[in-house]
DNA sequence: GATGAATGAGGCTTCATTCAT
DNA sequence: AATGAATGAAGCCTCATTCAT
């Protein structure tokens, strides 16, 4: 079977690259999966090797060590999140909603976002305790992400009754973030985890946010 | 292959001899201290032994193993917190404050409480990820503690405009808890940690809570 | 990225119990033996553990690591050598020999000394390349040892015809040292090793030394 | 396996051979350089491949393994040294110097020679410990090289007062060799390395040699 | 041939737990 | 009871060598 080399050229170097690519993909995927399933101190390269069917040596051919692997995983995941987040924010912005509708939409959107990535986020937060690089990357990503949401909410600044809308929006968003994180067990499992209903929580968060942003300050003075 | 550890509520033997008591005391104190200072994976019995001047053998005479030691430490700390908490709540109750003054007082009181125990709480939360017994104990303690605060707030139920005061108070308190935990880095370090001012946060939390509890539901409807 | 290792003067714990003492003894002896029999890069703790019947863990209970073990071995051997050397030098000094008899005696004595310790010396010299602490200790010991021999020879300074007896003695002793080291393969095996006769070498070294120390400088000028 | 071996059309391979030659050259040169810069246990094919820009696979196509590569390097270097040495010896021979001038000239020449090749010599001596083939080659080369110097010196045999000029010259040359090697750190670093002055050492070595070769044997008898 | 990804044995080290004294 | 030496499984990482492309 003689083949003309014309069409074949495209694939000339493909096979090698493909095999490599595949095993790298397997490696990163398995590693990310293990990371989300375990405590970091139980996350071992031996198991990554076993589960991904990539030898220890190969892991070390591609990454400088355990730290490096974890950081690359973080990069990959953060990039995914950024895209996801950007798409969602853009969709919300297009709708030009009033705050009363935007706030619940933002809460739901952000909540879904966190829920989708809770596994890897929890893992990365744990690692951030001991790996300053992971901490930095996470911090930068988070600040940017939160900033985007705040900018979106501030497009309704005229509706906000609080004297300092920026501050108010920032505070409210942190409130939401903290509550959701806690519910999802980001930043560690803790005692009150998962009690209550997710949808109810989201509604309550929207409510409380609107009460604060749209409220009459006199109400809470004597 | 590590699973969350189950089973096992036992008590350390309570030696009546003074020397024994002292060394047990030294042991628990040093261990608790180390626990708050380190990641759990860096918390080793070897170091506990060295720092507390209690031999490894003695540790194993008193405790079944590392897990058991940690659980006993948790017991001890939780009891302390319970007392602390009870005293504070009682003091607040006595004053019979209206909600507008009670809420800030509760927020400040609870905040100080969390701040005081943040070290050990962070450690225990980390351990709770892998030790089901620690998780359970923490959960129970937390539920009870939170319940006490809620009961206190509900003594002002007549002032609350939300249709379901119990639910509203419960939600608000969780909001406060989540925000404070996040600020204090309980449940792991994360990206937005420690930015902003503590006192401002407390005031904002009081404000937002009052806006919610005392607000007019119509405000947030169209 | 390997650097010469610095720092570190610590001591192995000195167990008082017999069993402990014995196993430490077994450990050090086996380790020293293996060290003399192998290239340093083939000297592994696993084998030390196997040969000495002391578990890896025990090795790490007594020594901070491989480097520390090696340094402790050096200490032990150097102390032995110092004693050996001091005794021999003292014996020679007592006899108050004239240079013509002292020189051969010194050469023979020093030669025997080196021969006795050639194994461990060769090993330590190899290690000195990568471990600055071992290098320092070796250097200090060597300088002191050589100094003692030179002082002994200088007690015959009146017989020496060279204008600067100190310099001459120092040079001659280095000559002897270099030749013996080479013969014994200290400072690595090399190509001409072991050819020729040991006794003849010693006699020749004595001769050449005496020719130099007692010679007439005019002989070598035109 | 369908190779028809004809003698024709071999020119087609010329360019490839050139390229091959070049990469072999690069390989050997880089490898020799790395060898002189590192401990043998830090000399890895991985790094040779990287530095020389020759793939691991190619290295294994050309050499049977690490040992073989090292042996080929030795061959190449030894040939270079032989030429260098031969040229120098021939130059000295032409001048027909008397021993009093020849000896210093030989010492200086040989010293420069060792100094020039100290890097690779040190590396090869280290390898010789574990590779008998390298040891053999080194030994043969060394014996031949030393022999040449001795023959040169023996052209002045009439001036030598020692009863057995061959033996005396042989001994003296080994003395010189040993001292220079030690000074240059060939055959490993050791404790007294590099102290003192190079030029002074060379002069002293010439002096001591002449004292021995031209001395009066009676001087050292009673 | 050339390439370099893949392999895995083997080295160092840590630490929970056991056990002789 | 107290002590702490002893144990060894398990983790990280390196590098000579193999093998598919």
Coordinates of C-alpha atoms (C1' of nucleotides) in Angstrom, one line a residue, chain A residues 15-16 43-46 60 65-66, chain F residues 10-16 20-21:
Chain A
X15 CA 2.1 10.0 16.1
X16 CA 4.8 10.7 18.5
X43 CA -1.7 12.8 47.3
X44 CA 1.3 10.8 46.2
X45 CA 3.1 10.6 42.9
X46 CA 3.1 6.9 43.2
X60 CA 9.6 13.6 36.3
X65 CA 8.7 17.5 40.9
X66 CA 5.5 17.2 42.9
Chain F
dA10 C1' 6.0 4.5 52.1
dG11 C1' 7.2 8.9 49.9
dC12 C1' 10.2 11.7 46.8
dC13 C1' 13.5 11.8 43.3
dT14 C1' 17.5 10.3 39.8
dC15 C1' 19.3 8.4 35.9
dA16 C1' 21.0 4.4 32.9
dA20 C1' 8.3 3.2 19.5
dT21 C1' 8.2 6.5 16.0

